[in-house]
C-alpha positions as protocol buffer text, in pm:
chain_id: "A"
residue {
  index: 1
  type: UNK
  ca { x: 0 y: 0 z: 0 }
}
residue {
  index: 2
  type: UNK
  ca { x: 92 y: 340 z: -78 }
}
residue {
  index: 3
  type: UNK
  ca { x: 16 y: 428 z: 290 }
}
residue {
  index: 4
  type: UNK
  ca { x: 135 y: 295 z: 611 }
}
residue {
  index: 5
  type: UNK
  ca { x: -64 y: 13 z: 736 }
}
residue {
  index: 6
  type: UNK
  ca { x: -166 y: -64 z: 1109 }
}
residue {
  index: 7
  type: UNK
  ca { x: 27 y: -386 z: 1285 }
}
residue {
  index: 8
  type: UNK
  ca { x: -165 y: -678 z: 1382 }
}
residue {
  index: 9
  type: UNK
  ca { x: -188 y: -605 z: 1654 }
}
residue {
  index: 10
  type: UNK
  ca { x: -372 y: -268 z: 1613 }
}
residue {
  index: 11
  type: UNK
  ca { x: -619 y: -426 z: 1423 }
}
residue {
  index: 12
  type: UNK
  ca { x: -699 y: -722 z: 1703 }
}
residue {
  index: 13
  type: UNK
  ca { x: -739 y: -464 z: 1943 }
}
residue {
  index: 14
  type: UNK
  ca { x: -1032 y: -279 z: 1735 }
}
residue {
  index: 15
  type: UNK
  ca { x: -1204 y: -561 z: 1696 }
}
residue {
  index: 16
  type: UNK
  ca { x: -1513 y: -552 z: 1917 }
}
residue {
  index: 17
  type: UNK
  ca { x: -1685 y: -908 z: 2022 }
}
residue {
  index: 18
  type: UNK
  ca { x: -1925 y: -822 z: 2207 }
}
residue {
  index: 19
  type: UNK
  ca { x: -2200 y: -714 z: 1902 }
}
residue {
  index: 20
  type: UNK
  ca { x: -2244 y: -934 z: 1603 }
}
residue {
  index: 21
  type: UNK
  ca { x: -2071 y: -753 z: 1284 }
}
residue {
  index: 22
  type: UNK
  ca { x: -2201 y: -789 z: 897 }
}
residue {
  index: 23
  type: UNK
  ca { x: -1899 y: -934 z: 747 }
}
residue {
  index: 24
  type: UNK
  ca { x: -1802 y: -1210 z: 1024 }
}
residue {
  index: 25
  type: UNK
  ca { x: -2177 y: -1313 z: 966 }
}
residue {
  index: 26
  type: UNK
  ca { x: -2144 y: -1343 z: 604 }
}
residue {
  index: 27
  type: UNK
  ca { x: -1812 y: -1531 z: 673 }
}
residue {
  index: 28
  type: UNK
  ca { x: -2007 y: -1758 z: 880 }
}
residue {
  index: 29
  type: UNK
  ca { x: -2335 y: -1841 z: 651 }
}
residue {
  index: 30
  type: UNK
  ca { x: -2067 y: -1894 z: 389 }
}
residue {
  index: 31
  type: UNK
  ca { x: -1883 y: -2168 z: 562 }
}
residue {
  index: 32
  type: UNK
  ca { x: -1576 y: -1966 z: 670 }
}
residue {
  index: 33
  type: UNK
  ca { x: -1425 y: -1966 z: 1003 }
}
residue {
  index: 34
  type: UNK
  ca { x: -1321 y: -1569 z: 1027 }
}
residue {
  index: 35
  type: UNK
  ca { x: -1582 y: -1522 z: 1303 }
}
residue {
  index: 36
  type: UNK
  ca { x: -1696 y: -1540 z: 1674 }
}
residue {
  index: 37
  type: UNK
  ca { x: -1974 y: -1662 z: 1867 }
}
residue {
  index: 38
  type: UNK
  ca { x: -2181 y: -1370 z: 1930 }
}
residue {
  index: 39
  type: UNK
  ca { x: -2190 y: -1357 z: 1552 }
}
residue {
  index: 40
  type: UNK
  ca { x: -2265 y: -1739 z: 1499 }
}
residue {
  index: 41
  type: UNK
  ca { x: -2531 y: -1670 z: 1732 }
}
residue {
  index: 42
  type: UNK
  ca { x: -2693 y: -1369 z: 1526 }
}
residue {
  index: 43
  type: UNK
  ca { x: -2656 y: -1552 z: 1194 }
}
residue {
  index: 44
  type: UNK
  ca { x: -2828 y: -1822 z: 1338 }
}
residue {
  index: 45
  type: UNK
  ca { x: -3161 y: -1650 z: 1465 }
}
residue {
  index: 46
  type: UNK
  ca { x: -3137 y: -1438 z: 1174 }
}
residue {
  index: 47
  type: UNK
  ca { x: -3162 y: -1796 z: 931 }
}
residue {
  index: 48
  type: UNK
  ca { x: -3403 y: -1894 z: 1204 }
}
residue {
  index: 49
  type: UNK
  ca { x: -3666 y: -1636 z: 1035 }
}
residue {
  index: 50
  type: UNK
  ca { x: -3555 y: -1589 z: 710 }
}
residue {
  index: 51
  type: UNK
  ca { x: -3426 y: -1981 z: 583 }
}
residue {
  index: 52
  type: UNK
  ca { x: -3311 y: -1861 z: 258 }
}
residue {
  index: 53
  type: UNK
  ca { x: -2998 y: -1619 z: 389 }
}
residue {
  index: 54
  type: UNK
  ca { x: -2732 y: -1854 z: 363 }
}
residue {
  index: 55
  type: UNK
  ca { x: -2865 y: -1953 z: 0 }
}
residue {
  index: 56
  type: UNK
  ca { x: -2828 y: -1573 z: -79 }
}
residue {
  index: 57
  type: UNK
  ca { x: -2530 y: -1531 z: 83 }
}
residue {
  index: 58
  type: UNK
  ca { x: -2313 y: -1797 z: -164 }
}
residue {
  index: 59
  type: UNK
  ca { x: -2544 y: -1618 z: -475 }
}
residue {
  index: 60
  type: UNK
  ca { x: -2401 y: -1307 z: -407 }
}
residue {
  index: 61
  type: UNK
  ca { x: -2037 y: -1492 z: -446 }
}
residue {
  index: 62
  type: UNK
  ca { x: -2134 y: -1650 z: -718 }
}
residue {
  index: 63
  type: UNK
  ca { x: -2295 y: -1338 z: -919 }
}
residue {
  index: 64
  type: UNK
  ca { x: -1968 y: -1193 z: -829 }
}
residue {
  index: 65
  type: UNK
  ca { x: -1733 y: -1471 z: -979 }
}
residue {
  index: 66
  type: UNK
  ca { x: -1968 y: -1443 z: -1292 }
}
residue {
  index: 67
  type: UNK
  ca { x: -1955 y: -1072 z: -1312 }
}
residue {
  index: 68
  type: UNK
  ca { x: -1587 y: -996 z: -1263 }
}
residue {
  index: 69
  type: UNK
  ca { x: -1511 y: -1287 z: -1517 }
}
residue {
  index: 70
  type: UNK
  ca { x: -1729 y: -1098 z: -1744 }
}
residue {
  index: 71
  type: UNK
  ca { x: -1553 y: -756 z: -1687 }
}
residue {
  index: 72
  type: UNK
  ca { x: -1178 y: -845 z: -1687 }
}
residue {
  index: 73
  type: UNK
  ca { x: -1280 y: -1132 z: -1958 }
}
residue {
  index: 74
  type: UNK
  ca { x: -1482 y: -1007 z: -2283 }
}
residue {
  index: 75
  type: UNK
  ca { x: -1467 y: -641 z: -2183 }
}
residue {
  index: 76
  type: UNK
  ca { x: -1107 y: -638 z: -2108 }
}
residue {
  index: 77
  type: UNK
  ca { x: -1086 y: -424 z: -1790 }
}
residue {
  index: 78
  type: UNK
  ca { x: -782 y: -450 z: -1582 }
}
residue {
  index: 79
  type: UNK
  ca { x: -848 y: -198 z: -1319 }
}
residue {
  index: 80
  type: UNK
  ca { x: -1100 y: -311 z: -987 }
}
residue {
  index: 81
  type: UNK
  ca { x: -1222 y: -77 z: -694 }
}
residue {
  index: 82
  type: UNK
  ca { x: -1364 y: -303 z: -467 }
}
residue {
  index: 83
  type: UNK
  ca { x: -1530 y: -72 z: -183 }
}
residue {
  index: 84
  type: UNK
  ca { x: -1670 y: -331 z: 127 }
}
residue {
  index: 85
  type: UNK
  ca { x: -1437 y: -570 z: 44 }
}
residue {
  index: 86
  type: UNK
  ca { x: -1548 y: -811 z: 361 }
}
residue {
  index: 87
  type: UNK
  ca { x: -1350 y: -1151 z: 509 }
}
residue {
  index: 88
  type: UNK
  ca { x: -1180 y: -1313 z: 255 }
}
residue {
  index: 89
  type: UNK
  ca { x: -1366 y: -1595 z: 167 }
}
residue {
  index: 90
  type: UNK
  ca { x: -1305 y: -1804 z: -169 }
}
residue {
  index: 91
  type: UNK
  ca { x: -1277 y: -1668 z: -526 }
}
residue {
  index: 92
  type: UNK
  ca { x: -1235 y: -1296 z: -452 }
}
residue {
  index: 93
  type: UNK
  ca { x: -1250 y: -1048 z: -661 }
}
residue {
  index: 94
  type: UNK
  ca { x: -823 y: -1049 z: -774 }
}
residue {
  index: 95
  type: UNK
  ca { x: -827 y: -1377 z: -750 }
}
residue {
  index: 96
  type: UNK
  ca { x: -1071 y: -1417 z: -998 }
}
residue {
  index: 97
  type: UNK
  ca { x: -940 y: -1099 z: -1210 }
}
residue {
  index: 98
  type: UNK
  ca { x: -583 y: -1209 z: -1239 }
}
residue {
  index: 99
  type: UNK
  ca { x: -667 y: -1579 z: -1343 }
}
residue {
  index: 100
  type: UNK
  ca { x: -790 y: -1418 z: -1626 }
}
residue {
  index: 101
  type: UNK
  ca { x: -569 y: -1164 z: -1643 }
}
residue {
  index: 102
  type: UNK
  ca { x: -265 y: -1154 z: -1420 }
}
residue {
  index: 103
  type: UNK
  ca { x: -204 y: -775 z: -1469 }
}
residue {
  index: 104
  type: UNK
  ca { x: -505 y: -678 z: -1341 }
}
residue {
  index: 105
  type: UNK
  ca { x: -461 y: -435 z: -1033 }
}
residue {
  index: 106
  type: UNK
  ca { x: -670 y: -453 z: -727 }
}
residue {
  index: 107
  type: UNK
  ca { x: -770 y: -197 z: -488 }
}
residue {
  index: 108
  type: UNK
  ca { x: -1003 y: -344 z: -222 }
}
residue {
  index: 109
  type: UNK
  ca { x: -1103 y: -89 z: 43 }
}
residue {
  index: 110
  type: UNK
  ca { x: -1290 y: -151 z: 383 }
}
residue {
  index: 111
  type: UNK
  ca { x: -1305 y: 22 z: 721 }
}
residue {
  index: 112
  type: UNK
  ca { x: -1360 y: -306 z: 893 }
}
residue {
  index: 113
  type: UNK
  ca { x: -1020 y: -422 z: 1175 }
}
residue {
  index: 114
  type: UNK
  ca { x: -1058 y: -795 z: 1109 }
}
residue {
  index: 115
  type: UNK
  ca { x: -1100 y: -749 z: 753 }
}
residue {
  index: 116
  type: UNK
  ca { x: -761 y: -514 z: 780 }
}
residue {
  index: 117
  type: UNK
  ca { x: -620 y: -790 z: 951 }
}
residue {
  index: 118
  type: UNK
  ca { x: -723 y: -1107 z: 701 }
}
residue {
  index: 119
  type: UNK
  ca { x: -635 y: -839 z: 389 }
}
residue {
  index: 120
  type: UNK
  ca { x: -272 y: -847 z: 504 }
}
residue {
  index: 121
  type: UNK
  ca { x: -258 y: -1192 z: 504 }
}
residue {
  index: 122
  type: UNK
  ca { x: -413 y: -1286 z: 222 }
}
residue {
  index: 123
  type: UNK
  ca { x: -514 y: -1081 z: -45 }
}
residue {
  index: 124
  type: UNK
  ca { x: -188 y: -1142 z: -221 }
}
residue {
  index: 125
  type: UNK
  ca { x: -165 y: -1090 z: -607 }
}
residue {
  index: 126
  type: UNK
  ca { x: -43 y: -1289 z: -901 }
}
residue {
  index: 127
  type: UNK
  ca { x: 341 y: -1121 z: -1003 }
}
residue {
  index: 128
  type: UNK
  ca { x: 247 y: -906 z: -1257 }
}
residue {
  index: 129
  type: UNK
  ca { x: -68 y: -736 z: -1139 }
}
residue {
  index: 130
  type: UNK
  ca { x: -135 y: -567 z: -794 }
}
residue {
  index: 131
  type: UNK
  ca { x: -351 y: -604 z: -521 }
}
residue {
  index: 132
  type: UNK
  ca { x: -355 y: -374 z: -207 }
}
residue {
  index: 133
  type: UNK
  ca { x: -589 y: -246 z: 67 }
}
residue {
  index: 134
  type: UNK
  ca { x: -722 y: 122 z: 162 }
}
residue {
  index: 135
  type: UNK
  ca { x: -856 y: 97 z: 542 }
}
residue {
  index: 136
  type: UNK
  ca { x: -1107 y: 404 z: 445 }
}
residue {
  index: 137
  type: UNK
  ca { x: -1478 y: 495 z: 474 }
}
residue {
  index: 138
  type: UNK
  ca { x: -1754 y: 440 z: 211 }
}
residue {
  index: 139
  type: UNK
  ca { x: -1875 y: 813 z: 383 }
}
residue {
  index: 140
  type: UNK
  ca { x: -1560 y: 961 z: 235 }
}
residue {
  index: 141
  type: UNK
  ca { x: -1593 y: 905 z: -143 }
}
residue {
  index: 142
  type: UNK
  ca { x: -1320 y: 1161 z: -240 }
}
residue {
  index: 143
  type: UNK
  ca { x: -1077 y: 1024 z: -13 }
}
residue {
  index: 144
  type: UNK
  ca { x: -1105 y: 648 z: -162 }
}
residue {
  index: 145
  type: UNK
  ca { x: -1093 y: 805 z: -500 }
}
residue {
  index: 146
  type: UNK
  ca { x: -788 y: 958 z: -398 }
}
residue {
  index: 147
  type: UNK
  ca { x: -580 y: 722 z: -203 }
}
residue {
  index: 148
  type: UNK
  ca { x: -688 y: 479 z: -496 }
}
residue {
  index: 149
  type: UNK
  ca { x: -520 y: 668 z: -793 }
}
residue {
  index: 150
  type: UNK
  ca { x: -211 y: 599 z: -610 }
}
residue {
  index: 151
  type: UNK
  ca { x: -255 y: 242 z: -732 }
}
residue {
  index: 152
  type: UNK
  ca { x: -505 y: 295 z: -993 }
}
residue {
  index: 153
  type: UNK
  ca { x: -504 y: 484 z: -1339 }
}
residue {
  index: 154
  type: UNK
  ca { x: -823 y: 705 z: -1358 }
}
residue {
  index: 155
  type: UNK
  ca { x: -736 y: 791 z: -1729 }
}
residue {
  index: 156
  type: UNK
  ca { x: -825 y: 446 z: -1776 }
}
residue {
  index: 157
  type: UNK
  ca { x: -1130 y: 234 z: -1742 }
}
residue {
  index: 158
  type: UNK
  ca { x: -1215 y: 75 z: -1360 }
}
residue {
  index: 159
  type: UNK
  ca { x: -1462 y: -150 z: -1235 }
}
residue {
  index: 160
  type: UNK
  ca { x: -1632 y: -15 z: -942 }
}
residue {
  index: 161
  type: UNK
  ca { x: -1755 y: -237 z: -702 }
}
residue {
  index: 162
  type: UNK
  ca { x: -1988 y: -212 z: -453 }
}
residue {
  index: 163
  type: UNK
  ca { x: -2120 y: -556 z: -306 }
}
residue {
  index: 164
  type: UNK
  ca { x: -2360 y: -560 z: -80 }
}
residue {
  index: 165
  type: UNK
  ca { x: -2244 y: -223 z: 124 }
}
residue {
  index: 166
  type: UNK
  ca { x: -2508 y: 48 z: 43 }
}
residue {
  index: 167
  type: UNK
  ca { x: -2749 y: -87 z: 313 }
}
residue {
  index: 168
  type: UNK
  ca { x: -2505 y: -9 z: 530 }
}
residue {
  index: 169
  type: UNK
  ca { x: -2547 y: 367 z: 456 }
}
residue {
  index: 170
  type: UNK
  ca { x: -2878 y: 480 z: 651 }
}
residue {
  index: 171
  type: UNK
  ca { x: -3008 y: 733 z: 432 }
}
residue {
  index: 172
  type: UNK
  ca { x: -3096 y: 724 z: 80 }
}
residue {
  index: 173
  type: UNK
  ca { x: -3015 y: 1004 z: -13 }
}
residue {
  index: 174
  type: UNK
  ca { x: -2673 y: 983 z: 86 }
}
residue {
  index: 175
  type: UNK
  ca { x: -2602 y: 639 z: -45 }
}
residue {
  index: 176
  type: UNK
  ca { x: -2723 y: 748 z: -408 }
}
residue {
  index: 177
  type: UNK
  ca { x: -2470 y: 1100 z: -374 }
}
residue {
  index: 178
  type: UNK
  ca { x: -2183 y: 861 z: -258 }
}
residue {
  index: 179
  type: UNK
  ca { x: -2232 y: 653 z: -579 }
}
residue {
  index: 180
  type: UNK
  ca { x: -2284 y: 945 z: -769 }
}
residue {
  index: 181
  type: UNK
  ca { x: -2000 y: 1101 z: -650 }
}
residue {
  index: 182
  type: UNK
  ca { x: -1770 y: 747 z: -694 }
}
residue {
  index: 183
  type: UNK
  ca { x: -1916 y: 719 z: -1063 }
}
residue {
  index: 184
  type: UNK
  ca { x: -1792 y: 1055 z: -1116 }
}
residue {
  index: 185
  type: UNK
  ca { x: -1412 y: 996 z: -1096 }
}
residue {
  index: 186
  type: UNK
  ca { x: -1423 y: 756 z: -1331 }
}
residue {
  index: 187
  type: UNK
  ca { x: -1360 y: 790 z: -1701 }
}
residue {
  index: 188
  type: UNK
  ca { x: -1569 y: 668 z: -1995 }
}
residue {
  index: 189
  type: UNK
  ca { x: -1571 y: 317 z: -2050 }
}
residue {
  index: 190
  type: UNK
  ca { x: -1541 y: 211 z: -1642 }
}
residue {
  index: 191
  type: UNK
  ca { x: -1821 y: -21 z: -1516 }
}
residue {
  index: 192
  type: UNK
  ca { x: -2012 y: -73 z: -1201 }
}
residue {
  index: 193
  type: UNK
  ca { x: -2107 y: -373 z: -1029 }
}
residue {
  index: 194
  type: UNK
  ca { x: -2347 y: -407 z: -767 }
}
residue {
  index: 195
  type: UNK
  ca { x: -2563 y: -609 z: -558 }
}
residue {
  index: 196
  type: UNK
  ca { x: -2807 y: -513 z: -253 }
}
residue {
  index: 197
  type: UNK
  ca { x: -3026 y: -710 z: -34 }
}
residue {
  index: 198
  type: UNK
  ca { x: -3392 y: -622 z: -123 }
}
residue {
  index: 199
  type: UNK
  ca { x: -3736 y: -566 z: 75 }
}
residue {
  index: 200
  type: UNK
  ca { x: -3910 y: -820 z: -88 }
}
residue {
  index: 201
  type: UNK
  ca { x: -3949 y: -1066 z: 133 }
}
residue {
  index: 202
  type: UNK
  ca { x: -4144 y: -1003 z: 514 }
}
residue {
  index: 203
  type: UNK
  ca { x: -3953 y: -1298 z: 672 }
}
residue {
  index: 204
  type: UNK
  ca { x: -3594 y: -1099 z: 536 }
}
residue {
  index: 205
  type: UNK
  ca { x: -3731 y: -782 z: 672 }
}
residue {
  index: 206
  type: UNK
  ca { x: -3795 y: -935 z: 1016 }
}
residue {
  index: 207
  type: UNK
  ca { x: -3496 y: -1106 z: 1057 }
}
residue {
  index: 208
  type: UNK
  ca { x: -3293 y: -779 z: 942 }
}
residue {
  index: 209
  type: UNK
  ca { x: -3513 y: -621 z: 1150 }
}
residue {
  index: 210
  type: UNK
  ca { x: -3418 y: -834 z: 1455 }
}
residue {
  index: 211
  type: UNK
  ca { x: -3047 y: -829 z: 1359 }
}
residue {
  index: 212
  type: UNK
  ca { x: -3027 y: -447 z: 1347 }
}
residue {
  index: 213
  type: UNK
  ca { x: -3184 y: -480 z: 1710 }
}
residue {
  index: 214
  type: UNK
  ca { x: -2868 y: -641 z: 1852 }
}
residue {
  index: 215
  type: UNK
  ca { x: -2659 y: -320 z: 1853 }
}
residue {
  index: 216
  type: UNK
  ca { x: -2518 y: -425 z: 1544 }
}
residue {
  index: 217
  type: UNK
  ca { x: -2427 y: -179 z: 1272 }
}
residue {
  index: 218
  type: UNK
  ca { x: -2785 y: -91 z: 1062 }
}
residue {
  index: 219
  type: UNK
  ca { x: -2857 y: -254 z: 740 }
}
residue {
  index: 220
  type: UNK
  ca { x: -3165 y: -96 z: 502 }
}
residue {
  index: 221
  type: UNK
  ca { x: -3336 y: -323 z: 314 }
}
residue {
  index: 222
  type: UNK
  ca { x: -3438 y: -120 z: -9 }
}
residue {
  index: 223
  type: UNK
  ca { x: -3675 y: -206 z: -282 }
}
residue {
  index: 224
  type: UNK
  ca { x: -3553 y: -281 z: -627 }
}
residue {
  index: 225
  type: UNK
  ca { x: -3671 y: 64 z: -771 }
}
residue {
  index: 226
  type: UNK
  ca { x: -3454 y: 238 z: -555 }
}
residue {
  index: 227
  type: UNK
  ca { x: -3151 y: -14 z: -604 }
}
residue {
  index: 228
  type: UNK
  ca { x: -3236 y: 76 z: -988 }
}
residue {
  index: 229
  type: UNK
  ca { x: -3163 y: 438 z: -922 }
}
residue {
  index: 230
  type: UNK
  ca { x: -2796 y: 391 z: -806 }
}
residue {
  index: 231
  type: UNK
  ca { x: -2765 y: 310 z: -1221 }
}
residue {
  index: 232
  type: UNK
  ca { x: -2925 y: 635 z: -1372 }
}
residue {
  index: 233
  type: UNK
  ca { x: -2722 y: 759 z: -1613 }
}
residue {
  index: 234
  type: UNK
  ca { x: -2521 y: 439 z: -1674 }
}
residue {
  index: 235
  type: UNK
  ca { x: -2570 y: 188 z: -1981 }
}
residue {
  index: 236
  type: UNK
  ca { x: -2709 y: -119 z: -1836 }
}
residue {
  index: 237
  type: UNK
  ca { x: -2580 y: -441 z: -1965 }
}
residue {
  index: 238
  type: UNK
  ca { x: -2837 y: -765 z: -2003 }
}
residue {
  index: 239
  type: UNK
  ca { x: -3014 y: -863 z: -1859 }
}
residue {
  index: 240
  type: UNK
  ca { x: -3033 y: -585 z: -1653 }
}
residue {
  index: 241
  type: UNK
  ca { x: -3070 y: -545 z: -1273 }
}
residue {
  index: 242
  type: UNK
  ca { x: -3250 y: -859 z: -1184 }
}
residue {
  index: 243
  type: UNK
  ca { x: -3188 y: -1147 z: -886 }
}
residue {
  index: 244
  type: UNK
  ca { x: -2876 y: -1216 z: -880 }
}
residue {
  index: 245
  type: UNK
  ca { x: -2933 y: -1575 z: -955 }
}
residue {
  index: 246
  type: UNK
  ca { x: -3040 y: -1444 z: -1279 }
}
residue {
  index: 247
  type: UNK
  ca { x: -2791 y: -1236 z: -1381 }
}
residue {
  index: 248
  type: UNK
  ca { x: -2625 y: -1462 z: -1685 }
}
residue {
  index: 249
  type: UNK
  ca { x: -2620 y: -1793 z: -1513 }
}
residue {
  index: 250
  type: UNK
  ca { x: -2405 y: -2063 z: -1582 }
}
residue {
  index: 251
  type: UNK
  ca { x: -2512 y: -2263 z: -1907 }
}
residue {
  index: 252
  type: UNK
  ca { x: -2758 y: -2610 z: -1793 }
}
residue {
  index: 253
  type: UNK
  ca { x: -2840 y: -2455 z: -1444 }
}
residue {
  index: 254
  type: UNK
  ca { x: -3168 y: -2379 z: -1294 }
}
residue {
  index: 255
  type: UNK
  ca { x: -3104 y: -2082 z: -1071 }
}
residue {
  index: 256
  type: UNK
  ca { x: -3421 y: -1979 z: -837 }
}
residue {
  index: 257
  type: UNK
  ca { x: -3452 y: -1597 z: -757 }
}
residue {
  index: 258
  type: UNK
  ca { x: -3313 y: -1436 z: -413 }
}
residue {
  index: 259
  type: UNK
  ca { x: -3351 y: -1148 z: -275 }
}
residue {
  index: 260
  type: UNK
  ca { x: -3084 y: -971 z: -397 }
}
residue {
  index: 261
  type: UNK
  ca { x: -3052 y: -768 z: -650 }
}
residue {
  index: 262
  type: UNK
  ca { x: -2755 y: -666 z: -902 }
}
residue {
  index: 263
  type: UNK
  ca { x: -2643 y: -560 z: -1250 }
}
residue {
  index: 264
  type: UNK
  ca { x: -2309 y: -425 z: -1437 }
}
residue {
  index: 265
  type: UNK
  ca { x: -2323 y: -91 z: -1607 }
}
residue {
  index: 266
  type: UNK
  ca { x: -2126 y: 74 z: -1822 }
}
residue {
  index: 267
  type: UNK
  ca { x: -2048 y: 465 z: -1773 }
}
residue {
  index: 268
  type: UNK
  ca { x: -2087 y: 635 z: -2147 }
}
């Protein structure tokens, strides 16, 4: 990284355990081990209402895989901003990239300890590309875009990625003028790829409804018109924003819809 990074052992002692945090919960309906009890204990009542949340959880990785092989595949990109980067989990977003395309460059960026902590470890890149972390906030648009053109070329195009982290920002308003303002710095030919969880489904709006009562950090559950407006302006490729499941599936599979909800755009 082009800044100085925090030791271990400043991350470890950020990390609170005592309230159940998005991205250790994730870890854990995804099978991965990054996580602590008081989280296994809110993913569990939180499946305990709403069944289908580990089933969305591993779509949202796969619609990921699927769309990053698209962008750094057929439309060539070689440039990723991946803002909410999480745990480290399996096929991330450069380790997908750089199979395709070993010079792709990497910028994941999260405010998160333990997910400071695992980046460190882990997110390591192939030779000839790059991958490095910003420990930023998604509140602070201008300073991402900033400490990421120390890594990234803005003359050329970038895949922005945000997966699954607008909830996260309370009002509406502000979540679309943080996109906004992130589509901005990026020139003509950059994508964006997204996915949100959705309000359309009561027993996902009372388990996120319970979760959020832990003390936990707040996630919205938005409806898909308003997920459609973080695209206005963009050139949506097919099939559009749709289930995630749905978005270009594998060839012979039978995906079933989730509640989550995603596309890739392309800035004019």
């Amino acid at each position: 990284m082009a800044d100085s990074k925090p030791t271990d052992q400043d991350a470890l002692s950020k990390i609170d355990t005592s309230v159940p945090h998005s991205a250790r919960i994730w870890n854990y309906w995804m099978g991965g081990k990054d996580n602590y009890e008081v989280d296994r204990v809110a993913g569990d009542a939180y499946r305990e209402t709403a069944p289908n949340i580990e089933t969305m959880a591993r779509a949202s990785r796969h619609y990921l895989i699927r769309a990053v092989t698209l962008v750094a595949g057929e439309l060539g990109v070689r440039q990723f901003l991946d803002i909410g980067t999480g745990l480290p989990t399996y096929d991330n977003t450069h380790q997908v990239a750089q199979r395709i395309a070993p010079e792709s460059r990497i910028v994941y960026v999260d405010n998160d300890p333990l997910v400071l902590r695992h980046a460190q470890a882990l997110l390591t890149s192939s030779p000839e590309g790059v991958t490095e972390y910003i420990d930023a906030d998604l509140h602070e648009p201008e300073r991402i875009i900033e400490r990421a053109a120390k890594i990234l070329d803005f003359d050329r195009p970038v895949a922005l990625m945000l997966m699954g982290i607008l909830g996260h920002i309370q009002d509406y308003e502000e979540a679309k003028s943080i996109v906004r303002r992130l589509q901005a710095a990026l020139p003509s030919g950059s994508y964006f790829v997204h996915y949100d969880s959705t309000d359309t489904d009561a027993s996902l709006k009372d388990a996120q409804q319970g979760y959020d009562d832990t003390g936990a950090i707040p996630y919205v559950l938005r409806s898909p018109d308003q997920v459609a407006a973080y695209y206005e302006g963009l050139e949506l490729l097919e099939p559009g924003i749709v289930s995630c499941p749905l978005w270009r599936p594998e060839p012979g599979s039978t995906p079933e819809p989730t509640d989550i909800y995603g596309g890739v755009a392309r800035k004019p």
